[in-house]
């Protein structure tokens, strides 16, 4: 259930890396994650629950098992990582463009909206500049559904008011990156359902 027209997006994870993918398909925004996953052991000091970097606030997705797949029947152990709490905004992407001069056409839309119409190379450049990379499909799914593999980011029952989809009772277009806090995932990540589709590290897969 996605809002149409389709906005293709990117997510950035923080094990500290970020790459992004853009399709020739309409538009796109992203979220970010740091580079190499942070593996936590009993001897490793506790990781902070939230960090800040050029892409904004990133929240910790702790190491552990996650029930992935349509019915949560694919238990998978995933190392700890950080992921952007919100999509990358036009304002954030404009900062990247101004500093690096690597953007063919910096975004002109409202600053608090997710950045769209970003090429793969531009997205990859932003992620690298911000110190992150795209999440893997498994990382993204855990960040969206929690360790228990919830059907929806916020729980077991669908509530159309909690996401920017065609089923939302309000007639929304693309919404600001801070929208729909009641639809946050168990790790407080926003807009993991609706608003825009998101790219993960596997280029052939869009979620």
XYZ file of N, CA, C and O in Angstrom:
828
model
N 0.846 -1.181 0.000
C 0.000 0.000 0.000
C 0.881 1.229 0.000
O 1.464 1.590 0.999
N 1.011 1.871 -1.120
C 1.862 3.044 -1.252
C 1.059 4.206 -1.801
O 0.053 4.023 -2.460
N 1.509 5.395 -1.526
C 0.873 6.582 -2.063
C 1.259 6.740 -3.519
O 2.409 6.600 -3.879
N 0.333 7.005 -4.400
C 0.631 7.214 -5.811
C 0.413 8.675 -6.163
O -0.486 9.308 -5.615
N 1.164 9.285 -7.059
C 2.190 8.617 -7.848
C 3.338 8.119 -6.987
O 3.600 8.671 -5.940
N 3.998 7.075 -7.450
C 5.052 6.448 -6.658
C 6.274 7.351 -6.539
O 6.777 7.874 -7.508
N 6.736 7.527 -5.324
C 7.986 8.225 -5.060
C 8.986 7.169 -4.629
O 8.794 6.526 -3.609
N 10.036 6.953 -5.397
C 11.024 5.946 -5.035
C 12.045 6.576 -4.100
O 12.548 7.644 -4.364
N 12.366 5.893 -3.018
C 13.217 6.503 -2.021
C 14.419 5.666 -1.698
O 14.512 4.524 -2.081
N 15.308 6.251 -0.907
C 16.503 5.562 -0.453
C 16.566 5.617 1.052
O 16.157 6.582 1.653
N 17.109 4.593 1.657
C 17.314 4.605 3.095
C 18.804 4.588 3.350
O 19.549 3.986 2.612
N 19.233 5.242 4.394
C 20.646 5.251 4.740
C 20.810 4.640 6.109
O 20.166 5.076 7.039
N 21.648 3.620 6.263
C 21.873 3.055 7.579
C 23.174 3.540 8.158
O 24.048 3.957 7.450
N 23.265 3.390 9.459
C 24.445 3.859 10.105
C 25.177 2.785 10.851
O 24.980 2.583 11.999
N 25.928 2.043 10.274
C 26.931 1.229 10.888
C 28.069 2.039 10.434
O 29.155 1.713 10.258
N 27.504 2.908 9.991
C 28.192 4.095 9.573
C 28.349 4.086 8.091
O 28.881 4.730 7.564
N 27.565 3.902 7.130
C 27.790 4.050 5.703
C 26.575 4.596 5.001
O 25.525 4.533 5.521
N 26.666 4.970 3.756
C 25.466 5.287 3.015
C 25.691 5.285 1.540
O 26.589 5.879 1.049
N 24.860 4.597 0.854
C 24.875 4.603 -0.594
C 23.433 4.779 -0.968
O 22.578 4.534 -0.172
N 23.155 5.180 -2.186
C 21.769 5.322 -2.513
C 21.518 4.924 -3.925
O 22.399 4.960 -4.740
N 20.306 4.546 -4.186
C 20.001 4.097 -5.515
C 18.885 4.924 -6.080
O 17.938 5.208 -5.409
N 18.974 5.288 -7.323
C 17.915 6.033 -7.942
C 17.452 5.289 -9.157
O 18.249 4.775 -9.883
N 16.173 5.257 -9.389
C 15.625 4.637 -10.572
C 15.259 5.707 -11.574
O 14.971 6.821 -11.216
N 15.149 5.311 -12.783
C 14.662 6.223 -13.791
C 13.182 6.451 -13.530
O 12.561 7.294 -14.121
N 12.633 5.678 -12.652
C 11.250 5.834 -12.203
C 11.095 7.171 -11.495
O 11.918 7.530 -10.692
N 10.040 7.821 -11.682
C 9.760 9.132 -11.116
C 10.725 9.729 -10.130
O 11.639 10.420 -10.466
N 10.511 9.500 -8.847
C 11.224 10.279 -7.850
C 11.760 9.429 -6.735
O 11.436 8.284 -6.631
N 12.495 10.074 -5.844
C 13.125 9.263 -4.827
C 13.708 10.060 -3.681
O 14.085 11.191 -3.853
N 13.689 9.488 -2.487
C 14.247 10.131 -1.297
C 15.028 9.086 -0.540
O 15.001 7.935 -0.879
N 15.708 9.435 0.533
C 16.372 8.394 1.283
C 16.563 8.639 2.748
O 16.382 9.697 3.285
N 16.994 7.578 3.385
C 17.311 7.465 4.786
C 18.726 6.947 4.833
O 19.165 6.386 3.875
N 19.444 7.032 5.934
C 20.835 6.660 5.875
C 21.395 5.798 6.998
O 20.968 5.885 8.111
N 22.392 4.973 6.720
C 23.023 4.154 7.736
C 24.531 4.178 7.671
O 25.085 4.180 6.590
N 25.254 4.153 8.775
C 26.715 4.174 8.786
C 27.402 2.965 8.150
O 26.807 1.939 7.974
N 28.688 3.061 7.982
C 29.464 2.117 7.181
C 29.543 0.656 7.570
O 28.802 -0.124 7.077
N 30.458 0.219 8.344
C 30.529 -1.206 8.664
C 29.683 -1.506 9.892
O 29.793 -0.828 10.888
N 28.836 -2.541 9.834
C 27.945 -2.822 10.950
C 28.700 -2.955 12.258
O 29.797 -3.479 12.300
N 28.091 -2.450 13.314
C 28.708 -2.513 14.630
C 28.270 -3.799 15.314
O 27.126 -3.961 15.665
N 29.185 -4.735 15.457
C 28.862 -6.000 16.091
C 29.024 -5.849 17.594
O 30.047 -5.377 18.079
N 28.007 -6.233 18.343
C 28.030 -6.049 19.791
C 28.287 -7.384 20.482
O 27.629 -8.378 20.196
N 29.256 -7.424 21.379
C 29.516 -8.618 22.175
C 29.410 -8.225 23.635
O 29.252 -7.062 23.980
N 29.529 -9.215 24.513
C 29.420 -8.929 25.943
C 30.529 -8.000 26.411
O 30.402 -7.315 27.413
N 31.647 -7.976 25.649
C 32.766 -7.124 26.046
C 32.679 -5.730 25.425
O 33.495 -4.874 25.691
N 31.691 -5.537 24.556
C 31.546 -4.259 23.877
C 30.702 -3.314 24.711
O 29.622 -3.676 25.151
N 31.177 -2.085 24.957
C 30.367 -1.130 25.714
C 29.030 -0.904 25.019
O 28.915 -1.038 23.806
N 28.020 -0.576 25.789
C 26.697 -0.343 25.226
C 26.749 0.804 24.218
O 27.405 1.820 24.436
N 26.070 0.618 23.102
C 26.009 1.653 22.079
C 24.933 2.672 22.441
O 23.892 2.309 22.998
N 25.146 3.945 22.122
C 24.104 4.942 22.388
C 22.864 4.650 21.564
O 22.954 4.145 20.440
N 21.708 4.969 22.096
C 20.465 4.692 21.399
C 20.217 5.593 20.213
O 19.396 5.274 19.347
N 20.930 6.713 20.154
C 20.739 7.666 19.064
C 22.032 8.412 18.817
O 22.767 8.710 19.751
N 22.336 8.671 17.566
C 23.504 9.469 17.208
C 23.067 10.538 16.213
O 21.981 10.449 15.633
N 23.907 11.539 16.016
C 23.617 12.613 15.074
C 24.726 12.673 14.032
O 25.896 12.487 14.354
N 24.357 12.931 12.786
C 25.363 13.213 11.768
C 24.747 14.113 10.705
O 23.682 14.694 10.929
N 25.373 14.215 9.566
C 24.926 15.168 8.559
C 23.530 14.870 8.039
O 22.874 15.753 7.476
N 23.089 13.642 8.175
C 21.749 13.303 7.685
C 20.704 13.414 8.784
O 19.541 13.070 8.577
N 21.102 13.865 9.975
C 20.143 14.030 11.064
C 20.291 12.966 12.134
O 21.367 12.393 12.324
N 19.201 12.679 12.817
C 19.212 11.703 13.903
C 19.156 10.284 13.357
O 18.356 9.979 12.477
N 20.018 9.435 13.913
C 20.009 8.018 13.557
C 19.746 7.221 14.826
O 20.301 7.524 15.882
N 18.888 6.225 14.722
C 18.528 5.428 15.886
C 19.169 4.044 15.797
O 19.371 3.499 14.714
N 19.497 3.511 16.961
C 20.148 2.201 17.036
C 19.140 1.081 16.822
O 18.080 1.049 17.439
N 19.483 0.174 15.928
C 18.750 -1.081 15.786
C 19.666 -2.141 16.404
O 20.717 -2.461 15.844
N 19.331 -2.646 17.592
C 20.267 -3.510 18.310
C 20.499 -4.847 17.618
O 19.657 -5.327 16.849
N 21.645 -5.437 17.911
C 21.959 -6.764 17.372
C 20.974 -7.787 17.920
O 20.469 -7.654 19.032
N 20.723 -8.805 17.124
C 19.846 -9.875 17.598
C 19.054 -10.487 16.471
O 19.174 -10.102 15.303
N 18.230 -11.456 16.816
C 17.405 -12.149 15.839
C 16.243 -11.265 15.406
O 15.735 -10.444 16.174
N 15.833 -11.448 14.162
C 14.643 -10.769 13.643
C 13.853 -11.791 12.835
O 14.435 -12.604 12.113
N 12.546 -11.751 12.973
C 11.681 -12.659 12.220
C 11.290 -11.970 10.922
O 10.403 -11.126 10.894
N 11.976 -12.345 9.847
C 11.806 -11.701 8.562
C 10.884 -12.523 7.657
O 10.505 -13.635 7.973
N 10.541 -11.941 6.537
C 9.700 -12.646 5.582
C 8.228 -12.357 5.792
O 7.818 -11.801 6.809
N 7.425 -12.754 4.818
C 6.007 -12.444 4.818
C 5.308 -12.841 6.105
O 4.498 -12.102 6.657
N 5.600 -14.019 6.614
C 4.957 -14.495 7.832
C 5.893 -14.514 9.029
O 5.610 -15.154 10.043
N 7.023 -13.823 8.913
C 7.984 -13.806 10.006
C 8.618 -15.155 10.259
O 9.087 -15.437 11.362
N 8.645 -15.997 9.214
C 9.127 -17.366 9.395
C 10.568 -17.556 8.925
O 10.993 -18.669 8.655
N 11.300 -16.463 8.839
C 12.711 -16.542 8.443
C 13.557 -15.877 9.514
O 14.015 -14.740 9.362
N 13.794 -16.556 10.649
C 14.604 -15.950 11.705
C 16.039 -15.719 11.222
O 16.673 -16.613 10.671
N 16.519 -14.504 11.428
C 17.831 -14.111 10.918
C 18.525 -13.245 11.959
O 17.923 -12.317 12.498
N 19.777 -13.555 12.243
C 20.537 -12.723 13.179
C 21.148 -11.554 12.427
O 21.802 -11.731 11.399
N 20.952 -10.348 12.934
C 21.423 -9.141 12.277
C 22.283 -8.347 13.259
O 21.835 -8.057 14.374
N 23.515 -8.005 12.886
C 24.360 -7.189 13.759
C 23.733 -5.823 14.007
O 22.864 -5.368 13.253
N 24.182 -5.153 15.056
C 23.668 -3.820 15.373
C 24.017 -2.832 14.262
O 25.058 -2.936 13.613
N 23.130 -1.892 14.045
C 23.400 -0.822 13.091
C 22.543 0.386 13.469
O 21.645 0.302 14.299
N 22.842 1.524 12.870
C 22.025 2.718 13.027
C 21.331 3.014 11.696
O 21.876 2.726 10.628
N 20.156 3.599 11.781
C 19.443 3.989 10.570
C 18.825 5.366 10.792
O 18.459 5.722 11.917
N 18.742 6.152 9.736
C 18.122 7.465 9.850
C 16.703 7.326 10.386
O 15.935 6.478 9.937
N 16.348 8.191 11.310
C 14.999 8.157 11.857
C 13.987 8.697 10.849
O 12.818 8.302 10.864
N 14.443 9.566 9.966
C 13.564 10.151 8.963
C 14.198 10.026 7.588
O 15.396 9.769 7.462
N 13.379 10.219 6.554
C 13.927 10.290 5.208
C 14.869 11.487 5.101
O 14.750 12.446 5.847
N 15.763 11.442 4.129
C 16.628 12.578 3.864
C 15.780 13.683 3.234
O 15.043 13.451 2.272
N 15.891 14.874 3.779
C 15.049 15.983 3.315
C 15.730 16.774 2.197
O 16.938 16.664 1.969
N 14.937 17.593 1.535
C 15.498 18.490 0.520
C 16.545 19.422 1.111
O 17.576 19.678 0.489
N 16.304 19.936 2.306
C 17.285 20.814 2.943
C 18.616 20.102 3.159
O 19.687 20.672 2.915
N 18.565 18.864 3.636
C 19.795 18.111 3.868
C 20.525 17.848 2.554
O 21.753 17.972 2.477
N 19.764 17.503 1.533
C 20.401 17.212 0.254
C 20.979 18.488 -0.370
O 22.036 18.455 -1.011
N 20.317 19.620 -0.151
C 20.855 20.883 -0.663
C 22.192 21.215 0.009
O 23.095 21.768 -0.625
N 22.315 20.872 1.294
C 23.588 21.098 1.982
C 24.698 20.285 1.334
O 25.822 20.769 1.133
N 24.386 19.037 0.992
C 25.345 18.182 0.297
C 25.725 18.789 -1.051
O 26.905 18.869 -1.406
N 24.722 19.247 -1.789
C 24.982 19.833 -3.107
C 25.870 21.070 -2.990
O 26.808 21.262 -3.779
N 25.582 21.931 -2.012
C 26.343 23.165 -1.849
C 27.789 22.883 -1.474
O 28.711 23.574 -1.928
N 28.005 21.866 -0.662
C 29.352 21.579 -0.174
C 30.195 20.834 -1.191
O 31.400 21.060 -1.312
N 29.572 19.930 -1.945
C 30.338 19.068 -2.854
C 30.280 19.502 -4.309
O 31.127 19.086 -5.102
N 29.264 20.282 -4.669
C 29.055 20.701 -6.068
C 28.866 19.489 -6.983
O 29.184 19.540 -8.170
N 28.306 18.401 -6.426
C 28.148 17.172 -7.200
C 26.724 16.942 -7.706
O 26.403 15.849 -8.151
N 25.866 17.931 -7.624
C 24.470 17.748 -8.020
C 24.198 18.460 -9.344
O 24.496 19.648 -9.482
N 23.617 17.733 -10.278
C 23.280 18.347 -11.558
C 22.212 19.415 -11.373
O 22.288 20.496 -11.969
N 21.221 19.116 -10.563
C 20.155 20.091 -10.302
C 19.671 19.921 -8.863
O 18.878 19.027 -8.582
N 20.153 20.740 -7.933
C 19.725 20.654 -6.535
C 18.216 20.772 -6.423
O 17.565 21.433 -7.234
N 17.614 20.109 -5.424
C 16.161 20.141 -5.285
C 15.648 21.544 -4.981
O 16.323 22.339 -4.328
N 14.453 21.823 -5.471
C 13.852 23.139 -5.247
C 12.567 23.055 -4.427
O 11.996 24.091 -4.086
N 12.115 21.849 -4.120
C 10.873 21.681 -3.366
C 11.071 22.086 -1.904
O 12.195 22.355 -1.464
N 9.980 22.111 -1.152
C 10.014 22.510 0.257
C 11.079 21.731 1.025
O 11.268 20.529 0.827
N 11.776 22.430 1.907
C 12.924 21.852 2.600
C 12.622 20.663 3.468
O 13.490 19.804 3.674
N 11.392 20.560 4.015
C 11.083 19.460 4.926
C 10.493 18.245 4.231
O 10.161 17.257 4.882
N 10.380 18.287 2.901
C 9.903 17.123 2.160
C 11.069 16.187 1.839
O 12.217 16.634 1.756
N 10.797 14.890 1.650
C 11.871 13.983 1.232
C 12.437 14.427 -0.117
O 11.691 14.849 -0.999
N 13.742 14.331 -0.282
C 14.344 14.690 -1.558
C 13.939 13.653 -2.603
O 13.867 12.459 -2.323
N 13.630 14.119 -3.806
C 13.176 13.231 -4.872
C 14.002 13.471 -6.129
O 14.797 14.409 -6.203
N 13.797 12.611 -7.125
C 14.482 12.746 -8.421
C 15.994 12.728 -8.281
O 16.709 13.491 -8.937
N 16.506 11.864 -7.426
C 17.947 11.740 -7.193
C 18.488 10.546 -7.974
O 17.921 9.463 -7.922
N 19.580 10.738 -8.702
C 20.183 9.625 -9.425
C 20.923 8.706 -8.461
O 21.214 9.079 -7.313
N 21.263 7.525 -8.951
C 22.013 6.573 -8.123
C 23.320 7.203 -7.651
O 23.672 7.143 -6.474
N 24.069 7.826 -8.568
C 25.366 8.388 -8.201
C 25.231 9.542 -7.211
O 26.048 9.701 -6.306
N 24.201 10.372 -7.391
C 23.977 11.465 -6.446
C 23.637 10.918 -5.066
O 24.128 11.413 -4.046
N 22.783 9.886 -5.043
C 22.393 9.295 -3.770
C 23.593 8.651 -3.094
O 23.805 8.809 -1.894
N 24.386 7.928 -3.883
C 25.590 7.308 -3.330
C 26.538 8.365 -2.801
O 27.147 8.206 -1.736
N 26.651 9.459 -3.530
C 27.519 10.543 -3.095
C 27.037 11.165 -1.794
O 27.835 11.452 -0.895
N 25.728 11.368 -1.682
C 25.191 11.924 -0.440
C 25.497 11.001 0.732
O 25.941 11.444 1.790
N 25.234 9.717 0.546
C 25.435 8.764 1.628
C 26.878 8.728 2.087
O 27.167 8.692 3.275
N 27.792 8.747 1.130
C 29.212 8.751 1.468
C 29.574 10.039 2.214
O 30.284 10.013 3.221
N 29.080 11.161 1.734
C 29.325 12.464 2.370
C 28.814 12.473 3.803
O 29.445 13.027 4.706
N 27.662 11.839 4.026
C 27.051 11.832 5.353
C 27.620 10.737 6.259
O 27.274 10.670 7.435
N 28.470 9.864 5.712
C 29.084 8.824 6.528
C 28.250 7.572 6.667
O 28.317 6.890 7.685
N 27.458 7.245 5.667
C 26.592 6.075 5.769
C 26.547 5.265 4.488
O 27.341 5.459 3.579
N 25.598 4.368 4.425
C 25.351 3.540 3.245
C 23.891 3.123 3.260
O 23.181 3.325 4.246
N 23.463 2.526 2.181
C 22.118 1.956 2.165
C 22.046 0.778 3.132
O 23.005 0.017 3.263
N 20.902 0.588 3.767
C 20.736 -0.631 4.564
C 20.568 -1.838 3.639
O 20.135 -1.691 2.495
N 20.912 -2.987 4.143
C 20.564 -4.200 3.409
C 19.057 -4.404 3.523
O 18.381 -3.784 4.357
N 18.510 -5.289 2.699
C 17.081 -5.575 2.783
C 16.722 -6.092 4.175
O 15.683 -5.730 4.742
N 17.574 -6.944 4.744
C 17.302 -7.474 6.084
C 17.344 -6.382 7.150
O 16.514 -6.355 8.065
N 18.321 -5.477 7.043
C 18.402 -4.376 8.003
C 17.157 -3.494 7.912
O 16.565 -3.113 8.926
N 16.785 -3.159 6.697
C 15.618 -2.306 6.504
C 14.367 -2.968 7.092
O 13.574 -2.323 7.775
N 14.214 -4.252 6.823
C 13.024 -4.952 7.307
C 12.975 -4.998 8.827
O 11.919 -4.806 9.439
N 14.119 -5.233 9.461
C 14.121 -5.235 10.925
C 13.801 -3.853 11.466
O 13.036 -3.710 12.433
N 14.363 -2.810 10.866
C 14.082 -1.445 11.316
C 12.608 -1.107 11.161
O 12.040 -0.360 11.955
N 11.971 -1.673 10.130
C 10.565 -1.378 9.863
C 9.616 -2.202 10.715
O 8.594 -1.693 11.189
N 9.933 -3.469 10.937
C 8.970 -4.398 11.548
C 9.341 -4.827 12.964
O 8.561 -5.520 13.623
N 10.537 -4.450 13.424
C 10.971 -4.877 14.747
C 11.456 -6.316 14.732
O 11.395 -7.014 13.724
N 11.951 -6.764 15.862
C 12.495 -8.125 15.969
C 11.424 -9.184 15.798
O 11.701 -10.314 15.381
N 10.166 -8.841 16.105
C 9.089 -9.825 16.050
C 8.431 -9.940 14.684
O 7.517 -10.747 14.501
N 8.840 -9.140 13.725
C 8.271 -9.233 12.386
C 6.821 -8.790 12.324
O 5.977 -9.470 11.742
N 6.523 -7.623 12.898
C 5.152 -7.119 12.907
C 4.628 -6.937 11.479
O 5.382 -6.587 10.569
N 3.331 -7.126 11.269
C 2.763 -6.900 9.932
C 2.887 -5.445 9.473
O 3.023 -5.177 8.287
N 2.810 -4.517 10.429
C 2.924 -3.091 10.133
C 3.942 -2.489 11.101
O 4.124 -3.014 12.203
N 4.578 -1.389 10.732
C 5.585 -0.817 11.635
C 5.073 -0.565 13.046
O 5.810 -0.734 14.020
N 3.812 -0.173 13.176
C 3.264 0.202 14.486
C 2.574 -0.937 15.219
O 2.183 -0.784 16.377
N 2.378 -2.092 14.579
C 1.700 -3.179 15.283
C 1.040 -4.184 14.360
O 1.411 -4.314 13.186
N 0.031 -4.874 14.884
C -0.600 -5.973 14.154
C -1.823 -5.562 13.351
O -2.266 -6.303 12.471
N -2.403 -4.405 13.678
C -3.623 -3.969 13.009
C -3.347 -2.762 12.123
O -2.693 -1.809 12.541
N -3.870 -2.796 10.908
C -3.665 -1.673 9.997
C -4.548 -0.495 10.400
O -5.746 -0.642 10.638
N -3.925 0.675 10.503
C -4.654 1.913 10.775
C -4.328 2.883 9.651
O -3.197 3.366 9.551
N -5.282 3.166 8.768
C -4.978 3.994 7.591
C -4.480 5.391 7.916
O -3.818 6.025 7.088
N -4.757 5.887 9.128
C -4.314 7.229 9.496
C -2.847 7.272 9.910
O -2.285 8.352 10.109
N -2.205 6.109 10.044
C -0.825 6.054 10.532
C 0.229 6.062 9.425
O 1.421 5.965 9.712
N -0.205 6.138 8.171
C 0.753 6.104 7.063
C 0.202 6.873 5.872
O -1.012 6.982 5.694
N 1.089 7.357 5.049
C 0.709 8.112 3.856
C 0.518 7.150 2.687
O 1.385 6.991 1.831
N -0.631 6.499 2.662
C -0.969 5.569 1.589
C -2.296 6.000 0.969
O -2.977 6.897 1.465
N -2.686 5.325 -0.095
C -3.962 5.643 -0.748
C -5.145 5.362 0.162
O -6.254 5.826 -0.091
N -4.939 4.588 1.231
C -6.026 4.270 2.154
C -6.174 5.305 3.265
O -7.124 5.243 4.042
N -5.247 6.244 3.340
C -5.360 7.283 4.363
C -6.605 8.131 4.089
O -6.850 8.506 2.933
N -7.407 8.419 5.117
C -8.638 9.189 4.894
C -8.398 10.611 4.402
O -9.285 11.224 3.808
N -7.207 11.150 4.629
C -6.868 12.483 4.133
C -6.222 12.349 2.757
O -5.561 11.358 2.459
N -6.402 13.345 1.923
C -5.827 13.318 0.572
C -4.452 13.948 0.601
O -4.284 15.137 0.354
N -3.439 13.137 0.916
C -2.080 13.652 1.047
C -1.296 13.471 -0.246
O -1.441 12.480 -0.941
N -0.416 14.415 -0.516
C 0.637 14.190 -1.486
C 1.860 13.745 -0.705
O 1.745 13.186 0.389
N 3.041 13.981 -1.245
C 4.255 13.688 -0.500
C 4.267 14.545 0.761
O 3.973 15.731 0.718
N 4.585 13.938 1.893
C 4.494 14.620 3.184
C 5.877 14.867 3.792
O 6.843 14.174 3.470
N 5.992 15.847 4.721
C 7.279 16.117 5.374
C 7.863 14.882 6.051
O 7.125 13.969 6.463
N 9.171 14.870 6.195
C 9.866 13.690 6.720
C 9.501 13.384 8.170
O 9.712 12.267 8.642
N 8.966 14.356 8.889
C 8.594 14.133 10.291
C 7.137 13.715 10.459
O 6.646 13.605 11.582
N 6.457 13.448 9.363
C 5.024 13.125 9.415
C 4.758 11.735 9.986
O 5.631 10.865 9.982
N 3.533 11.539 10.459
C 3.005 10.259 10.919
C 3.810 9.615 12.053
O 4.217 8.456 11.983
N 4.044 10.357 13.137
C 4.774 9.774 14.280
C 4.040 8.591 14.904
O 4.682 7.721 15.479
N 2.713 8.537 14.779
C 1.973 7.391 15.344
C 2.207 6.123 14.537
O 1.883 5.032 14.992
N 2.778 6.275 13.347
C 3.080 5.105 12.525
C 4.522 4.676 12.610
O 4.985 3.864 11.796
N 5.259 5.193 13.605
C 6.682 4.846 13.743
C 6.858 3.357 14.038
O 5.992 2.707 14.622
N 8.001 2.837 13.646
C 8.329 1.432 13.899
C 8.710 1.247 15.372
O 8.839 2.221 16.115
N 8.901 0.000 15.813
C 9.311 -0.220 17.208
C 10.601 0.498 17.590
O 10.840 0.749 18.779
N 11.421 0.839 16.611
C 12.673 1.550 16.883
C 12.545 3.056 16.616
O 13.542 3.756 16.525
N 11.323 3.546 16.434
C 11.020 4.962 16.261
C 11.422 5.504 14.892
O 11.639 6.694 14.713
N 11.506 4.634 13.899
C 11.819 5.073 12.543
C 10.505 5.441 11.842
O 9.529 4.701 11.907
N 10.499 6.587 11.179
C 9.270 7.113 10.578
C 9.118 6.738 9.110
O 10.095 6.533 8.390
N 7.866 6.668 8.691
C 7.504 6.476 7.283
C 8.138 5.237 6.651
O 8.624 5.263 5.523
N 8.122 4.136 7.405
C 8.587 2.866 6.853
C 7.476 2.172 6.055
O 7.694 1.150 5.421
N 6.305 2.746 6.084
C 5.199 2.324 5.228
C 4.578 3.581 4.658
O 4.239 4.506 5.388
N 4.437 3.644 3.354
C 3.828 4.806 2.736
C 4.786 5.956 2.520
O 5.977 5.883 2.813
N 4.243 7.045 1.975
C 4.957 8.269 1.638
C 5.871 8.066 0.438
O 5.802 8.805 -0.515
N 6.735 7.083 0.467
C 7.615 6.796 -0.668
C 8.164 5.390 -0.518
O 8.370 4.913 0.581
N 8.369 4.734 -1.635
C 9.067 3.447 -1.603
C 10.541 3.723 -1.346
O 11.044 4.793 -1.672
N 11.252 2.764 -0.745
C 12.649 2.991 -0.384
C 13.564 1.938 -0.989
O 13.231 0.762 -1.012
N 14.709 2.409 -1.444
C 15.726 1.496 -1.953
C 16.563 0.940 -0.812
O 16.840 1.635 0.155
N 16.962 -0.315 -0.973
C 17.918 -0.919 -0.051
C 19.174 -1.276 -0.833
O 19.250 -1.041 -2.038
N 20.141 -1.848 -0.160
C 21.452 -2.056 -0.773
C 21.393 -2.998 -1.965
O 22.166 -2.877 -2.899
N 20.505 -3.964 -1.960
C 20.324 -4.833 -3.115
C 19.568 -4.029 -4.165
O 18.392 -3.746 -3.998
N 20.252 -3.667 -5.237
C 19.674 -2.717 -6.183
C 18.411 -3.220 -6.849
O 17.561 -2.456 -7.279
N 18.270 -4.558 -6.920
C 17.097 -5.080 -7.604
C 15.873 -5.077 -6.705
O 14.781 -5.386 -7.122
N 16.049 -4.687 -5.452
C 14.945 -4.794 -4.517
C 14.518 -3.438 -3.990
O 15.314 -2.653 -3.546
N 13.220 -3.165 -4.093
C 12.649 -1.931 -3.586
C 11.622 -2.326 -2.559
O 10.874 -3.277 -2.750
N 11.558 -1.614 -1.433
C 10.609 -1.982 -0.394
C 9.684 -0.810 -0.089
O 9.959 0.310 -0.470
